[in-house]
Amino acid sequence: MQTRVVGWMIWGTALSFAMPVMAASVYRHVDADGNVAYSDEPKAGQRIDLKPITVVDPVEIESGTHPPKPAAAPTPAIEYDRFAITSPANGQTLPTGQAGNVQVKLAIEPALQRDDRVQLRVDGKISQSPMHTSVFALSQLDRGEHQLQAELLDAQGRVRLSTPTVTLYVQRASVNLPANPNNPNRKR
């Protein structure tokens, strides 16, 4: 008897999968203010026949059946004809009024390639992280002598080129000067 019940259950389950799926009816209701609402309760609504939904079964992709895609070939390194700091000029003095702020401009010929970056060093220390640019802004440089140098890096971060070092002198107002308005001991 138990075998017969299990057999009927299996047959009933298989039959339920073979029968078409019945969708619930949907009704459209419009209230006195003209607001539209949809429901599964008929009340005073109008029945809406919905089109069947398209269902696509996902396709399983077995891992390891496709060979790995080759990595994109690195862009071949080009030779640059010119890589130099054009501003400020070597030996230039930055006057007091600029408060230690200066724009460093580079000449890069041909134009900087897409994967290449430039970083700026001030007194041997990296001041600006590698960027795809030919202009850097330095601010609040201390009074005195500074050495500027730019480095061109490839996509892997290796230094390909370095500019000759440019020496920059910065003048800054001193609180020790009697005429300085910032000197707290200044006589008025």
Backbone as ProteinMPNN parsed JSONL, in Angstrom:
{"seq_chain_A": "MQTRVVGWMIWGTALSFAMPVMAASVYRHVDADGNVAYSDEPKAGQRIDLKPITVVDPVEIESGTHPPKPAAAPTPAIEYDRFAITSPANGQTLPTGQAGNVQVKLAIEPALQRDDRVQLRVDGKISQSPMHTSVFALSQLDRGEHQLQAELLDAQGRVRLSTPTVTLYVQRASVNLPANPNNPNRKR", "coords_chain_A": {"N_chain_A": [[0.818, -1.178, 0.0], [1.942, 1.214, 0.792], [3.809, 1.596, -1.223], [2.153, 2.059, -3.391], [1.023, 4.564, -2.715], [3.29, 6.21, -2.69], [3.976, 5.972, -5.374], [1.739, 7.206, -6.602], [2.171, 9.769, -5.659], [4.561, 10.506, -6.883], [3.75, 10.317, -9.564], [1.763, 12.271, -9.585], [3.243, 14.576, -9.008], [4.884, 14.717, -11.269], [2.909, 15.096, -13.208], [1.955, 17.588, -12.465], [4.04, 19.223, -13.242], [3.885, 18.944, -15.95], [1.524, 20.161, -16.689], [0.186, 23.262, -17.938], [1.215, 26.395, -16.591], [-0.846, 28.277, -14.527], [-1.771, 31.591, -14.437], [-2.561, 34.044, -11.985], [-5.581, 35.983, -11.955], [-5.743, 39.429, -12.833], [-6.966, 42.565, -11.822], [-8.169, 45.78, -12.785], [-8.681, 48.773, -11.137], [-10.445, 51.842, -10.816], [-10.656, 54.664, -8.879], [-12.893, 57.192, -7.411], [-11.464, 59.571, -7.674], [-9.995, 59.183, -9.896], [-7.683, 57.714, -9.632], [-5.633, 54.964, -10.4], [-5.541, 51.538, -9.642], [-4.196, 48.246, -9.189], [-5.176, 44.88, -8.669], [-5.656, 41.581, -7.227], [-8.207, 40.963, -6.616], [-11.558, 40.835, -7.667], [-13.807, 42.671, -7.166], [-15.17, 45.671, -8.185], [-13.726, 45.88, -10.428], [-12.032, 45.86, -13.652], [-11.168, 43.068, -15.572], [-7.838, 42.234, -16.477], [-5.974, 40.966, -19.081], [-2.933, 39.525, -19.032], [0.115, 39.33, -20.83], [2.126, 36.419, -21.374], [5.088, 35.908, -19.442], [8.404, 36.058, -20.542], [10.784, 33.667, -19.961], [14.104, 32.907, -19.461], [16.301, 30.325, -19.21], [19.272, 30.142, -17.286], [22.516, 29.596, -18.647], [24.882, 27.243, -17.894], [28.324, 27.665, -17.441], [31.103, 25.826, -17.813], [33.889, 25.833, -15.756], [37.233, 26.14, -16.773], [36.926, 25.023, -19.264], [37.305, 26.801, -21.278], [40.075, 28.302, -22.813], [42.292, 30.513, -21.018], [42.038, 34.041, -21.544], [44.455, 35.798, -23.385], [46.682, 38.125, -21.856], [46.476, 41.628, -22.402], [48.678, 42.991, -24.709], [51.465, 44.868, -23.63], [51.711, 48.379, -24.129], [54.059, 49.429, -26.433], [57.048, 50.99, -25.375], [57.707, 54.337, -26.079], [60.182, 56.465, -27.458], [61.127, 59.45, -25.98], [61.725, 62.664, -27.226], [62.183, 65.021, -25.933], [62.358, 65.948, -22.556], [61.965, 67.944, -20.066], [62.257, 70.467, -17.461], [60.688, 73.463, -17.949], [59.819, 75.72, -16.692], [59.998, 76.761, -13.402], [62.886, 78.686, -14.423], [66.291, 77.513, -14.419], [68.091, 78.491, -11.599], [66.434, 80.581, -10.991], [64.894, 83.13, -8.96], [62.394, 83.151, -6.621], [60.223, 85.642, -5.785], [59.443, 87.409, -2.681], [56.706, 88.111, -2.556], [55.319, 85.994, -3.705], [55.015, 84.057, -1.848], [56.238, 81.525, -1.664], [54.985, 79.948, -3.546], [54.75, 78.242, -6.594], [54.503, 77.382, -10.062], [55.318, 74.495, -11.739], [56.41, 73.727, -14.886], [56.567, 71.405, -17.57], [58.312, 70.323, -20.507], [57.363, 68.011, -22.776], [58.043, 65.89, -25.305], [57.55, 63.537, -27.871], [54.012, 64.011, -27.104], [52.912, 63.121, -23.794], [52.509, 59.714, -23.243], [49.66, 57.496, -22.972], [49.797, 55.536, -20.832], [51.964, 56.399, -19.381], [53.367, 58.278, -16.631], [54.12, 61.204, -14.643], [56.219, 62.246, -12.021], [57.072, 64.537, -9.398], [59.974, 65.719, -7.829], [61.177, 67.376, -4.958], [63.951, 68.697, -3.599], [65.0, 66.105, -3.596], [62.995, 64.496, -2.531], [59.862, 62.896, -3.103], [57.395, 64.983, -4.173], [55.044, 65.343, -5.532], [52.71, 62.94, -6.387], [52.791, 60.298, -8.898], [51.378, 61.432, -11.911], [49.31, 61.964, -14.793], [50.304, 64.38, -16.322], [51.7, 67.587, -17.281], [52.173, 69.749, -15.781], [52.755, 71.04, -12.582], [51.827, 72.167, -9.313], [53.412, 73.864, -6.775], [53.389, 74.721, -3.361], [53.872, 76.995, -0.633], [56.689, 76.781, -0.285], [59.643, 76.649, 1.611], [61.834, 79.316, 2.66], [64.838, 79.791, 0.878], [67.192, 77.639, -0.88], [66.195, 75.341, -3.377], [66.0, 72.133, -4.956], [64.687, 70.986, -7.936], [63.226, 68.269, -9.673], [61.927, 66.26, -12.263], [60.407, 63.102, -12.936], [59.82, 60.588, -15.324], [57.579, 57.988, -15.45], [56.885, 54.576, -16.33], [54.118, 52.332, -17.161], [54.428, 50.337, -15.259], [55.522, 51.647, -13.161], [58.216, 52.162, -13.203], [61.102, 54.237, -13.393], [61.704, 55.94, -16.28], [62.798, 58.208, -17.487], [64.593, 61.122, -16.4], [64.544, 64.559, -15.549], [67.012, 67.144, -15.99], [68.356, 68.566, -12.994], [66.818, 71.413, -11.55], [67.584, 74.449, -10.055], [66.055, 76.397, -7.598], [65.474, 79.457, -6.018], [64.027, 80.7, -3.115], [62.509, 83.512, -1.804], [61.377, 84.688, 1.28], [59.314, 86.522, 3.518], [60.601, 87.675, 6.59], [60.043, 87.365, 10.059], [61.816, 88.553, 11.635], [62.69, 90.903, 10.518], [62.614, 94.375, 11.026], [60.773, 96.036, 9.611], [58.781, 94.352, 8.784], [55.358, 93.645, 8.616], [54.319, 91.518, 10.031], [55.891, 91.172, 12.212], [55.915, 90.948, 15.627], [57.224, 92.688, 17.308], [57.47, 95.064, 16.04], [57.792, 98.54, 15.688], [55.395, 101.063, 15.855]], "CA_chain_A": [[0.0, 0.0, 0.0], [2.827, 2.371, 0.864], [4.413, 1.746, -2.535], [1.15, 2.644, -4.266], [0.894, 5.969, -2.347], [4.492, 6.878, -3.18], [3.858, 5.985, -6.835], [0.785, 8.256, -6.944], [2.782, 11.071, -5.363], [5.53, 10.778, -7.941], [3.003, 10.56, -10.79], [1.074, 13.557, -9.419], [4.248, 15.628, -9.12], [5.271, 14.788, -12.68], [1.77, 15.642, -13.934], [1.854, 19.018, -12.174], [5.038, 19.914, -14.063], [3.498, 18.86, -17.346], [0.374, 21.039, -16.923], [0.583, 24.658, -18.104], [1.138, 27.195, -15.383], [-1.98, 29.182, -14.558], [-1.489, 32.866, -13.791], [-3.692, 34.612, -11.271], [-6.223, 37.087, -12.673], [-5.425, 40.765, -12.349], [-8.073, 43.469, -12.061], [-7.827, 47.2, -12.762], [-9.717, 49.544, -10.445], [-10.3, 53.296, -10.876], [-11.496, 55.243, -7.816], [-13.64, 58.412, -7.759], [-10.521, 60.636, -8.019], [-9.279, 58.829, -11.121], [-6.468, 56.954, -9.325], [-5.686, 53.591, -10.9], [-4.904, 50.532, -8.784], [-4.309, 46.89, -9.698], [-5.385, 43.958, -7.56], [-6.075, 40.23, -7.613], [-9.601, 40.842, -6.178], [-12.385, 41.381, -8.73], [-14.652, 43.788, -6.713], [-15.843, 46.323, -9.308], [-12.674, 46.178, -11.39], [-12.046, 45.273, -14.991], [-10.126, 42.041, -15.675], [-6.764, 42.528, -17.417], [-5.265, 39.77, -19.541], [-1.5, 39.806, -19.149], [0.864, 38.464, -21.734], [3.048, 35.567, -20.604], [6.435, 36.411, -19.207], [9.454, 35.271, -21.164], [11.77, 33.221, -18.992], [15.258, 32.301, -20.096], [17.104, 29.583, -18.25], [20.699, 30.469, -17.386], [23.386, 28.572, -19.207], [26.053, 27.032, -17.044], [29.609, 27.643, -18.125], [32.044, 25.023, -17.047], [35.193, 26.482, -15.612], [38.355, 25.373, -17.291], [36.703, 24.533, -20.623], [37.788, 27.804, -22.222], [41.439, 28.73, -22.47], [42.308, 31.883, -20.512], [42.316, 35.063, -22.548], [45.806, 36.327, -23.21], [46.75, 39.494, -21.339], [46.704, 42.618, -23.451], [50.101, 43.28, -24.892], [51.772, 46.21, -23.144], [52.001, 49.378, -25.152], [55.509, 49.559, -26.546], [57.581, 52.264, -24.876], [58.213, 55.206, -27.138], [61.306, 57.303, -27.059], [60.794, 60.873, -25.897], [62.782, 63.527, -27.747], [62.453, 66.087, -24.966], [61.729, 65.831, -21.242], [62.712, 68.943, -19.298], [61.512, 71.499, -16.749], [60.827, 74.733, -18.672], [59.517, 76.811, -15.766], [60.866, 77.931, -13.37], [64.211, 78.55, -15.049], [67.365, 77.151, -13.497], [68.687, 79.639, -10.923], [65.434, 81.634, -10.793], [64.554, 83.492, -7.588], [60.97, 83.371, -6.409], [60.167, 86.793, -4.891], [58.706, 87.327, -1.423], [55.27, 88.254, -2.781], [54.695, 84.752, -4.156], [54.837, 83.227, -0.647], [56.727, 80.153, -1.863], [54.111, 79.232, -4.474], [55.293, 78.252, -7.955], [53.991, 76.386, -10.984], [56.404, 73.819, -12.445], [55.943, 73.296, -16.207], [57.476, 70.49, -18.263], [58.219, 70.126, -21.954], [57.402, 66.572, -23.064], [57.859, 65.686, -26.737], [56.162, 63.771, -28.206], [53.103, 64.139, -25.959], [52.943, 62.054, -22.794], [51.714, 58.563, -23.657], [48.524, 57.19, -22.102], [50.161, 54.771, -19.631], [53.099, 57.017, -18.691], [53.05, 59.259, -15.597], [55.238, 62.048, -14.228], [56.228, 62.629, -10.605], [57.968, 65.663, -9.144], [60.79, 65.65, -6.616], [61.696, 68.634, -4.429], [65.067, 68.37, -2.705], [65.192, 64.659, -3.589], [61.823, 63.793, -1.999], [58.696, 62.969, -3.986], [56.482, 66.032, -3.734], [53.778, 65.112, -6.222], [52.609, 61.545, -6.799], [52.755, 60.171, -10.36], [50.145, 61.866, -12.563], [49.38, 62.139, -16.246], [50.273, 65.826, -16.497], [52.99, 68.242, -17.527], [52.192, 70.944, -14.938], [52.598, 70.777, -11.155], [51.782, 73.367, -8.47], [54.06, 73.747, -5.467], [52.975, 75.835, -2.511], [54.479, 77.19, 0.678], [58.095, 76.375, -0.216], [60.407, 77.395, 2.606], [62.846, 80.231, 2.162], [66.137, 79.172, 0.632], [67.48, 76.977, -2.152], [65.501, 74.06, -3.589], [66.33, 71.392, -6.169], [63.496, 70.394, -8.543], [63.497, 67.283, -10.713], [60.757, 65.476, -12.655], [60.713, 61.751, -13.407], [58.801, 59.979, -16.156], [57.419, 56.589, -15.073], [56.087, 53.769, -17.248], [52.911, 51.742, -16.569], [54.818, 49.507, -14.115], [56.064, 52.514, -12.118], [59.678, 52.276, -13.324], [61.568, 55.53, -13.901], [62.285, 55.827, -17.617], [63.571, 59.42, -17.765], [64.644, 62.157, -15.361], [64.974, 65.856, -16.063], [68.141, 67.725, -15.263], [67.932, 69.272, -11.788], [66.655, 72.864, -11.644], [67.733, 75.086, -8.746], [65.122, 77.497, -7.397], [65.701, 80.182, -4.773], [62.771, 81.26, -2.628], [62.597, 84.579, -0.805], [60.175, 84.764, 2.115], [59.393, 87.581, 4.521], [61.081, 87.203, 7.881], [59.474, 88.071, 11.205], [62.927, 89.226, 12.303], [62.924, 92.205, 9.916], [61.838, 95.395, 11.743], [59.717, 96.619, 8.798], [57.801, 93.334, 8.446], [54.116, 93.864, 9.356], [54.032, 90.356, 10.871], [56.804, 91.167, 13.358], [55.17, 91.435, 16.799], [58.008, 93.733, 17.997], [57.586, 96.208, 15.147], [57.38, 99.819, 16.261], [54.392, 101.701, 14.993]], "C_chain_A": [[0.874, 1.258, 0.0], [3.481, 2.626, -0.484], [3.44, 2.421, -3.493], [0.999, 4.15, -3.985], [2.086, 6.76, -2.872], [4.44, 6.985, -4.695], [2.904, 7.081, -7.293], [1.378, 9.644, -6.703], [3.776, 11.458, -6.461], [4.809, 11.106, -9.235], [2.303, 11.916, -10.733], [2.045, 14.732, -9.557], [4.66, 15.802, -10.572], [4.158, 15.417, -13.509], [1.657, 17.158, -13.69], [2.883, 19.817, -12.972], [4.643, 19.93, -15.532], [2.333, 19.793, -17.67], [0.855, 22.477, -17.11], [0.372, 25.426, -16.801], [-0.002, 28.192, -15.543], [-1.611, 30.456, -13.805], [-2.742, 33.351, -13.088], [-4.265, 35.766, -12.087], [-5.865, 38.409, -12.016], [-6.572, 41.685, -12.746], [-7.616, 44.914, -11.896], [-9.008, 47.947, -12.146], [-9.398, 51.028, -10.593], [-11.232, 53.882, -9.817], [-12.14, 56.545, -8.291], [-12.715, 59.555, -8.173], [-9.719, 60.337, -9.284], [-7.981, 58.079, -10.888], [-6.648, 55.511, -9.759], [-4.925, 52.689, -9.945], [-5.136, 49.163, -9.408], [-4.372, 45.942, -8.523], [-5.711, 42.579, -8.099], [-7.508, 39.962, -7.159], [-10.504, 41.53, -7.202], [-13.186, 42.625, -8.328], [-15.382, 44.394, -7.906], [-14.833, 46.638, -10.405], [-12.847, 45.465, -12.706], [-10.892, 44.28, -15.081], [-9.146, 42.422, -16.776], [-6.107, 41.207, -17.79], [-3.811, 40.144, -19.791], [-0.852, 38.831, -20.105], [1.815, 37.614, -20.913], [4.44, 36.19, -20.519], [7.44, 35.491, -19.879], [10.5, 34.938, -20.112], [12.89, 32.517, -19.744], [16.073, 31.601, -19.016], [18.569, 29.952, -18.407], [21.484, 29.292, -17.926], [24.597, 28.45, -18.289], [27.299, 26.974, -17.899], [30.567, 26.869, -17.246], [33.382, 25.734, -16.969], [36.275, 25.555, -16.138], [38.136, 24.868, -18.705], [37.198, 25.52, -21.672], [39.212, 28.192, -21.84], [41.414, 30.171, -21.966], [42.655, 32.868, -21.62], [43.718, 35.6, -22.321], [45.74, 37.766, -22.701], [47.045, 40.439, -22.495], [48.2, 42.935, -23.521], [50.389, 44.69, -24.394], [52.095, 47.137, -24.305], [53.519, 49.537, -25.243], [55.955, 50.956, -26.103], [58.091, 53.078, -26.057], [59.392, 55.994, -26.585], [60.853, 58.752, -27.059], [61.996, 61.678, -26.378], [63.168, 64.598, -26.733], [61.668, 65.833, -23.69], [62.517, 66.749, -20.318], [61.757, 69.87, -18.564], [61.769, 72.815, -17.481], [60.537, 75.937, -17.778], [59.351, 76.222, -14.376], [62.21, 77.629, -14.033], [65.239, 78.185, -13.989], [67.987, 78.424, -12.914], [67.711, 80.779, -10.665], [65.186, 81.865, -9.302], [63.069, 83.805, -7.526], [60.815, 84.497, -5.397], [59.259, 86.569, -3.68], [57.2, 87.324, -1.633], [54.577, 86.982, -3.214], [54.543, 83.734, -3.034], [55.245, 81.77, -0.843], [55.854, 79.314, -2.766], [54.656, 79.359, -5.891], [54.647, 77.137, -8.769], [55.175, 75.819, -11.759], [55.835, 73.269, -13.757], [57.013, 72.453, -16.874], [57.255, 70.545, -19.76], [58.391, 68.634, -22.185], [57.075, 66.397, -24.538], [58.356, 64.307, -27.127], [55.292, 63.778, -26.936], [53.184, 62.904, -25.062], [51.999, 60.931, -23.21], [50.707, 58.193, -22.574], [48.924, 56.499, -20.806], [51.308, 55.388, -18.846], [52.616, 58.086, -17.714], [54.313, 60.049, -15.258], [55.1, 62.312, -12.737], [57.283, 63.702, -10.402], [58.676, 65.456, -7.818], [61.255, 67.056, -6.252], [62.73, 68.255, -3.377], [65.209, 66.856, -2.515], [64.011, 63.855, -3.087], [60.646, 63.965, -2.95], [57.703, 63.957, -3.389], [55.099, 65.844, -4.33], [53.771, 63.667, -6.697], [52.496, 61.465, -8.319], [51.375, 60.522, -10.928], [50.384, 61.992, -14.054], [49.232, 63.627, -16.548], [51.665, 66.353, -16.813], [53.103, 69.535, -16.714], [51.922, 70.531, -13.487], [52.558, 72.107, -10.404], [52.435, 73.051, -7.132], [53.628, 74.94, -4.641], [53.73, 75.807, -1.186], [55.899, 76.627, 0.778], [58.802, 77.245, 0.813], [61.417, 78.302, 1.918], [64.143, 79.462, 1.954], [66.232, 78.53, -0.737], [66.763, 75.634, -2.212], [65.92, 73.463, -4.915], [65.053, 70.726, -6.677], [63.915, 69.408, -9.625], [62.21, 66.513, -10.982], [61.231, 64.123, -13.166], [59.528, 61.221, -14.194], [58.766, 58.491, -15.836], [56.569, 55.861, -16.097], [54.908, 53.163, -16.485], [53.224, 50.88, -15.345], [55.424, 50.337, -12.986], [57.576, 52.642, -12.144], [60.042, 53.628, -13.919], [62.248, 55.301, -15.239], [63.191, 57.001, -17.926], [63.541, 60.334, -16.549], [65.109, 63.451, -16.003], [66.267, 66.256, -15.37], [67.581, 68.5, -14.059], [67.88, 70.777, -12.029], [66.752, 73.418, -10.223], [66.826, 76.305, -8.686], [65.42, 78.134, -6.044], [64.389, 80.85, -4.376], [63.063, 82.322, -1.583], [61.282, 84.578, -0.035], [60.382, 85.874, 3.123], [59.817, 86.964, 5.851], [60.426, 88.01, 8.997], [60.558, 88.83, 11.957], [63.227, 90.601, 11.712], [62.054, 93.255, 10.619], [60.667, 95.954, 10.937], [58.61, 95.62, 8.448], [56.53, 93.547, 9.264], [53.739, 92.693, 10.256], [54.918, 90.275, 12.1], [56.072, 91.761, 14.573], [55.921, 92.567, 17.525], [58.162, 94.996, 17.16], [57.06, 97.489, 15.842], [56.427, 100.514, 15.305], [54.447, 103.169, 15.079]], "O_chain_A": [[0.585, 2.233, -0.695], [3.687, 3.784, -0.849], [3.839, 3.252, -4.309], [0.859, 4.933, -4.924], [1.923, 7.846, -3.429], [4.832, 8.014, -5.245], [3.196, 7.805, -8.244], [1.113, 10.579, -7.458], [3.812, 12.606, -6.903], [5.183, 12.047, -9.936], [2.259, 12.631, -11.734], [1.709, 15.757, -10.152], [4.772, 16.931, -11.051], [4.437, 16.194, -14.422], [1.307, 17.913, -14.597], [2.626, 20.964, -13.339], [5.029, 20.834, -16.273], [2.171, 20.181, -18.827], [1.844, 22.871, -16.492], [-0.535, 25.132, -16.024], [-0.111, 28.867, -16.567], [-1.183, 30.393, -12.653], [-3.856, 33.096, -13.545], [-3.541, 36.444, -12.816], [-5.706, 38.493, -10.798], [-7.089, 41.602, -13.86], [-6.813, 45.243, -11.023], [-10.157, 47.789, -12.558], [-8.238, 51.433, -10.511], [-12.439, 53.64, -9.84], [-11.953, 56.952, -9.438], [-13.126, 60.425, -8.941], [-8.872, 61.13, -9.696], [-7.241, 57.825, -11.838], [-7.692, 54.907, -9.514], [-3.826, 53.013, -9.495], [-6.146, 48.941, -10.076], [-3.716, 46.156, -7.504], [-6.007, 42.42, -9.283], [-7.988, 38.837, -7.301], [-10.254, 42.677, -7.571], [-13.234, 43.573, -9.112], [-16.143, 43.696, -8.576], [-15.045, 47.541, -11.214], [-13.695, 44.585, -12.856], [-9.764, 44.605, -14.712], [-9.539, 42.867, -17.854], [-5.728, 40.425, -16.919], [-3.504, 40.972, -20.649], [-1.226, 37.661, -20.178], [2.267, 38.049, -19.854], [4.885, 36.9, -21.421], [7.325, 34.269, -19.786], [11.035, 35.829, -19.452], [12.64, 31.635, -20.565], [16.48, 32.217, -18.032], [19.064, 30.065, -19.529], [21.144, 28.135, -17.682], [25.246, 29.442, -17.958], [27.33, 26.322, -18.943], [30.805, 27.218, -16.089], [33.933, 26.176, -17.977], [36.219, 24.339, -15.957], [39.066, 24.33, -19.306], [37.478, 25.141, -22.81], [39.51, 28.385, -20.661], [40.602, 30.971, -22.431], [43.453, 32.575, -22.51], [44.119, 35.831, -21.18], [44.848, 38.527, -23.075], [47.762, 40.097, -23.435], [48.869, 43.117, -22.503], [49.638, 45.616, -24.702], [52.67, 46.732, -25.315], [54.182, 49.756, -24.229], [55.317, 51.96, -26.418], [58.812, 52.572, -26.917], [59.546, 56.148, -25.373], [60.263, 59.225, -28.031], [63.134, 61.411, -25.992], [64.32, 65.03, -26.674], [60.473, 65.542, -23.727], [63.595, 66.392, -19.842], [60.608, 70.048, -18.968], [62.916, 73.239, -17.623], [60.965, 77.051, -18.079], [58.61, 75.253, -14.211], [62.607, 76.473, -14.18], [65.078, 78.508, -12.812], [68.364, 79.328, -13.659], [68.111, 81.834, -10.174], [65.255, 80.94, -8.493], [62.559, 84.625, -8.29], [61.232, 84.339, -4.25], [58.425, 85.664, -3.664], [56.487, 86.595, -0.944], [53.355, 86.888, -3.105], [53.994, 82.654, -3.254], [54.649, 80.876, -0.242], [55.964, 78.088, -2.762], [54.985, 80.458, -6.336], [54.291, 76.086, -8.235], [55.944, 76.566, -12.364], [54.908, 72.459, -13.753], [58.206, 72.738, -16.766], [56.14, 70.785, -20.225], [59.422, 68.055, -21.842], [55.969, 66.712, -24.976], [59.469, 63.931, -26.76], [55.795, 63.573, -25.831], [53.483, 61.799, -25.517], [50.827, 61.172, -23.497], [50.883, 58.536, -21.405], [48.408, 56.869, -19.752], [51.597, 54.936, -17.739], [51.586, 58.722, -17.937], [55.428, 59.616, -15.55], [54.002, 62.57, -12.244], [58.266, 63.769, -11.139], [58.067, 65.073, -6.819], [61.673, 67.829, -7.114], [62.421, 67.581, -2.394], [65.501, 66.384, -1.416], [64.019, 62.63, -3.206], [60.452, 65.034, -3.53], [57.236, 63.796, -2.262], [54.095, 66.158, -3.69], [54.721, 63.218, -7.338], [52.144, 62.452, -8.964], [50.352, 59.992, -10.494], [51.521, 62.11, -14.511], [48.17, 64.08, -16.976], [52.667, 65.661, -16.637], [54.022, 70.325, -16.93], [50.99, 69.778, -13.203], [53.195, 73.072, -10.826], [52.06, 72.098, -6.448], [53.513, 76.05, -5.16], [54.158, 74.76, -0.7], [56.272, 76.062, 1.806], [58.573, 78.454, 0.869], [61.798, 78.089, 0.767], [64.501, 78.594, 2.75], [65.453, 78.838, -1.639], [66.726, 74.888, -1.233], [66.167, 74.184, -5.882], [64.405, 69.984, -5.939], [64.837, 69.671, -10.397], [61.487, 66.154, -10.052], [62.307, 64.006, -13.752], [58.376, 61.38, -13.788], [59.784, 57.805, -15.932], [55.644, 56.438, -16.669], [54.72, 53.447, -15.302], [52.365, 50.712, -14.48], [55.803, 49.783, -11.954], [58.165, 53.177, -11.204], [59.378, 54.11, -14.836], [63.234, 54.571, -15.334], [64.236, 56.831, -18.553], [62.588, 60.323, -15.77], [65.962, 63.444, -16.89], [66.577, 65.761, -14.286], [66.467, 69.021, -14.11], [68.786, 71.348, -12.638], [66.094, 72.926, -9.307], [66.821, 77.137, -9.593], [65.598, 77.435, -5.046], [63.726, 81.483, -5.197], [63.767, 82.074, -0.605], [60.207, 84.479, -0.626], [61.511, 86.137, 3.538], [59.419, 85.846, 6.179], [60.277, 89.226, 8.873], [60.257, 89.657, 12.818], [63.942, 91.39, 12.329], [60.855, 93.031, 10.787], [59.65, 96.317, 11.528], [57.597, 96.012, 7.869], [56.604, 93.625, 10.491], [52.918, 92.857, 11.159], [54.721, 89.404, 12.947], [55.662, 92.922, 14.554], [55.308, 93.322, 18.279], [58.908, 95.901, 17.535], [56.014, 97.479, 16.491], [56.645, 100.538, 14.094], [53.67, 103.856, 14.417]]}, "name": "protein", "num_of_chains": 1, "seq": "MQTRVVGWMIWGTALSFAMPVMAASVYRHVDADGNVAYSDEPKAGQRIDLKPITVVDPVEIESGTHPPKPAAAPTPAIEYDRFAITSPANGQTLPTGQAGNVQVKLAIEPALQRDDRVQLRVDGKISQSPMHTSVFALSQLDRGEHQLQAELLDAQGRVRLSTPTVTLYVQRASVNLPANPNNPNRKR"}
